[in-house]
């Protein structure tokens, strides 16, 4: 038992000593800092990692110990045996053997530019169907997810009130039409009487004039002239009476026509109310939501169902302004949905354009005229054909838009590029040595970028093993 206690005490003391030593070293680094000295000498190192050109993190070796040799101009020593050195002429720790690399021979060729962006699919038509009449839901004629055609009935309300209103409106219309017919008949008869009265009045006027002339010549008696005058006056009174009756009948006929028009409008309104007792699909779609059940009381404007178009979707993506300049309305696009990848063969999709990834056929519908002030990106709407209805709104989509062909272009793989504060660099092979070249890259094309400046075709580019290279390093090509 005593031995176990002593063993535990020794372990505790060792742990405490280790922690104390680590704290002491850390405190020494903080308090004393690193030691810097000028050292124009050659230094043997067992480890060398380049921090920047001509500046290395190294672990110096004891004198006369074989290792890599550096010509050191300045050395800054740190605890734990490490140091940062600056070489006299920017030389590097040369490996003893050539670096094994894989290369790719690049030549200028026409490259089809692709603009890749991501977004969420939306239904091209997404509508909430509402009841247009008040009533009680009597029948539900659809199921969630069911496809419906334009005009298909969705919900039927209790139609009895609407049917009674229609019957009353039709009765009023029939009554008004009967009154209109009677008014027309009366007007027609009075018009005939008016014509007869007018002819009679004209005849009595001629006779009156003739007898007045004869009486003035004293070839006829004054009594006969007076009789003609009285006959004319009686004909005029009859004409005025018939004319007044005709005008009153004509006004009544016009009023009856107005009543018929009103009755027709009321009948049509009652028919519309009865038709609105059946809620129908406004377009071919799939039912996304249902909001009512049998027995619910609804008012005009009450949501009944949500419909989304099933044959076409729209994907809104946002691209950089430089890419937006290369996207034209009507350009082909290939749209893929990671969550529906297994549906592609069933849908029979083909590439949207030569070189495009397999996906659903899409077309650019429009490009925003201005960039978003927050993201500095431009919105692009892409319509997606889905004739078999295998997709769903809300799916995450990858959109690849045809940006045209770039002649005489070079594609630089991402694996060949080294990024630093000074820019982007690649290594090319000249003879059996690697040469570092600064490049300016353009738009991304999959796992590569278009070269804008820095290389001339043809060129042999290092695509594997670049991390171990430096300018002038000997290389050994690996064969695939």
Coordinates of N, CA and C in Angstrom, one line a residue, residues 117-127 283 286 306-318 329 333-337 360-368 379-387 391-399 401:
X117 N -24.9 28.8 -60.7 CA -25.4 29.5 -59.6 C -26.4 28.5 -58.9
X118 N -26.9 28.9 -57.8 CA -27.8 28.0 -57.0 C -29.0 28.8 -56.5
X119 N -30.1 28.1 -56.4 CA -31.3 28.7 -55.9 C -32.4 27.7 -55.6
X120 N -33.5 28.2 -55.3 CA -34.7 27.3 -54.9 C -35.7 27.3 -56.0
X121 N -36.3 26.2 -56.3 CA -37.4 26.1 -57.3 C -38.7 26.7 -56.7
X122 N -39.3 27.4 -57.6 CA -40.7 28.0 -57.3 C -41.6 27.5 -58.4
X123 N -42.9 27.4 -58.0 CA -43.9 27.1 -59.1 C -44.1 28.3 -59.9
X124 N -44.1 28.1 -61.2 CA -44.3 29.3 -62.1 C -45.7 30.0 -61.8
X125 N -46.7 29.2 -61.5 CA -48.0 29.7 -61.0 C -48.3 29.1 -59.7
X126 N -48.5 29.9 -58.7 CA -48.8 29.5 -57.4 C -49.9 30.4 -56.9
X127 N -51.1 29.8 -56.7 CA -52.3 30.5 -56.4 C -53.0 29.9 -55.2
X283 N -56.4 26.9 -63.3 CA -55.4 26.4 -64.2 C -55.0 25.0 -63.9
X286 N -51.2 21.1 -59.4 CA -51.2 20.1 -58.4 C -51.6 20.8 -57.1
X306 N -54.6 25.6 -52.1 CA -53.4 26.2 -52.8 C -53.0 25.3 -53.9
X307 N -52.9 25.9 -55.1 CA -52.5 25.2 -56.3 C -51.2 25.7 -56.8
X308 N -50.3 24.7 -57.3 CA -49.1 25.1 -57.9 C -49.0 24.4 -59.2
X309 N -48.5 25.1 -60.2 CA -48.4 24.5 -61.6 C -47.4 23.3 -61.5
X310 N -47.8 22.3 -62.3 CA -47.0 21.0 -62.2 C -46.2 20.8 -63.5
X311 N -46.3 21.6 -64.5 CA -45.6 21.3 -65.7 C -44.3 22.2 -65.9
X312 N -44.2 23.3 -65.1 CA -43.1 24.2 -65.2 C -42.8 24.8 -63.9
X313 N -41.5 24.9 -63.6 CA -41.0 25.6 -62.4 C -40.2 26.8 -62.8
X314 N -39.9 27.6 -61.8 CA -39.0 28.8 -62.0 C -38.0 28.8 -60.9
X315 N -36.7 29.0 -61.3 CA -35.6 29.0 -60.3 C -35.0 30.4 -60.4
X316 N -35.0 31.1 -59.3 CA -34.4 32.4 -59.3 C -33.0 32.3 -58.6
X317 N -32.0 32.7 -59.4 CA -30.6 32.6 -58.9 C -30.0 34.0 -58.9
X318 N -28.9 34.2 -58.2 CA -28.2 35.5 -58.2 C -26.7 35.2 -58.6
X329 N -31.3 36.7 -72.3 CA -32.6 36.2 -72.2 C -32.8 35.1 -73.3
X333 N -30.2 26.5 -70.3 CA -29.7 26.2 -69.0 C -30.0 24.8 -68.7
X334 N -29.1 24.2 -67.9 CA -29.2 22.9 -67.4 C -29.5 23.0 -65.9
X335 N -30.6 22.5 -65.4 CA -31.0 22.6 -64.0 C -31.0 21.2 -63.4
X336 N -30.3 21.0 -62.3 CA -30.2 19.7 -61.6 C -30.7 20.0 -60.2
X337 N -31.3 18.9 -59.6 CA -31.8 19.0 -58.3 C -31.2 17.8 -57.5
X360 N -32.5 19.0 -66.1 CA -33.8 19.4 -66.7 C -33.5 20.6 -67.6
X361 N -34.2 20.6 -68.7 CA -34.0 21.7 -69.7 C -34.6 23.0 -69.1
X362 N -33.8 24.1 -69.2 CA -34.2 25.4 -68.7 C -33.9 26.5 -69.7
X363 N -34.6 27.6 -69.5 CA -34.4 28.8 -70.3 C -34.4 30.0 -69.4
X364 N -33.5 30.9 -69.8 CA -33.4 32.2 -69.0 C -34.6 33.0 -69.4
X365 N -35.5 33.3 -68.4 CA -36.6 34.2 -68.7 C -36.3 35.6 -68.6
X366 N -35.4 36.0 -67.7 CA -35.2 37.4 -67.6 C -34.0 37.7 -66.7
X367 N -33.3 38.8 -66.9 CA -32.2 39.2 -66.1 C -32.5 40.6 -65.5
X368 N -32.3 40.7 -64.2 CA -32.7 42.0 -63.5 C -31.9 43.1 -64.1
X379 N -30.2 39.3 -60.1 CA -31.2 38.2 -60.1 C -31.4 37.7 -61.6
X380 N -31.5 36.4 -61.7 CA -31.7 35.8 -63.0 C -32.8 34.7 -62.8
X381 N -33.9 34.8 -63.6 CA -35.0 33.9 -63.5 C -34.8 32.8 -64.6
X382 N -34.9 31.6 -64.3 CA -34.7 30.4 -65.2 C -36.0 29.6 -65.1
X383 N -36.7 29.4 -66.2 CA -37.8 28.5 -66.2 C -37.4 27.0 -66.5
X384 N -38.0 26.1 -65.9 CA -37.6 24.7 -66.0 C -38.8 23.9 -66.5
X385 N -38.6 23.2 -67.6 CA -39.7 22.3 -68.1 C -39.7 21.0 -67.3
X386 N -40.9 20.6 -66.9 CA -41.1 19.4 -66.1 C -42.4 18.7 -66.6
X387 N -42.4 18.2 -67.9 CA -43.7 17.7 -68.5 C -44.2 16.5 -67.8
X391 N -41.0 17.0 -60.3 CA -40.4 17.9 -59.4 C -41.4 18.5 -58.5
X392 N -40.8 19.2 -57.4 CA -41.7 19.8 -56.5 C -41.1 21.2 -56.2
X393 N -42.0 22.2 -56.0 CA -41.5 23.5 -55.6 C -40.8 23.5 -54.3
X394 N -39.8 24.3 -54.1 CA -39.0 24.4 -52.9 C -37.7 23.6 -52.9
X395 N -37.5 22.8 -54.0 CA -36.3 22.0 -54.0 C -35.1 22.9 -54.3
X396 N -33.9 22.5 -53.7 CA -32.7 23.2 -54.0 C -32.2 22.8 -55.4
X397 N -31.8 23.8 -56.1 CA -31.4 23.6 -57.5 C -30.0 24.2 -57.8
X398 N -29.3 23.4 -58.7 CA -28.0 23.9 -59.3 C -28.3 24.3 -60.7
X399 N -28.0 25.5 -61.1 CA -28.3 26.0 -62.4 C -27.0 26.3 -63.2
X401 N -25.8 27.8 -66.7 CA -26.3 28.6 -67.8 C -25.3 28.7 -68.9

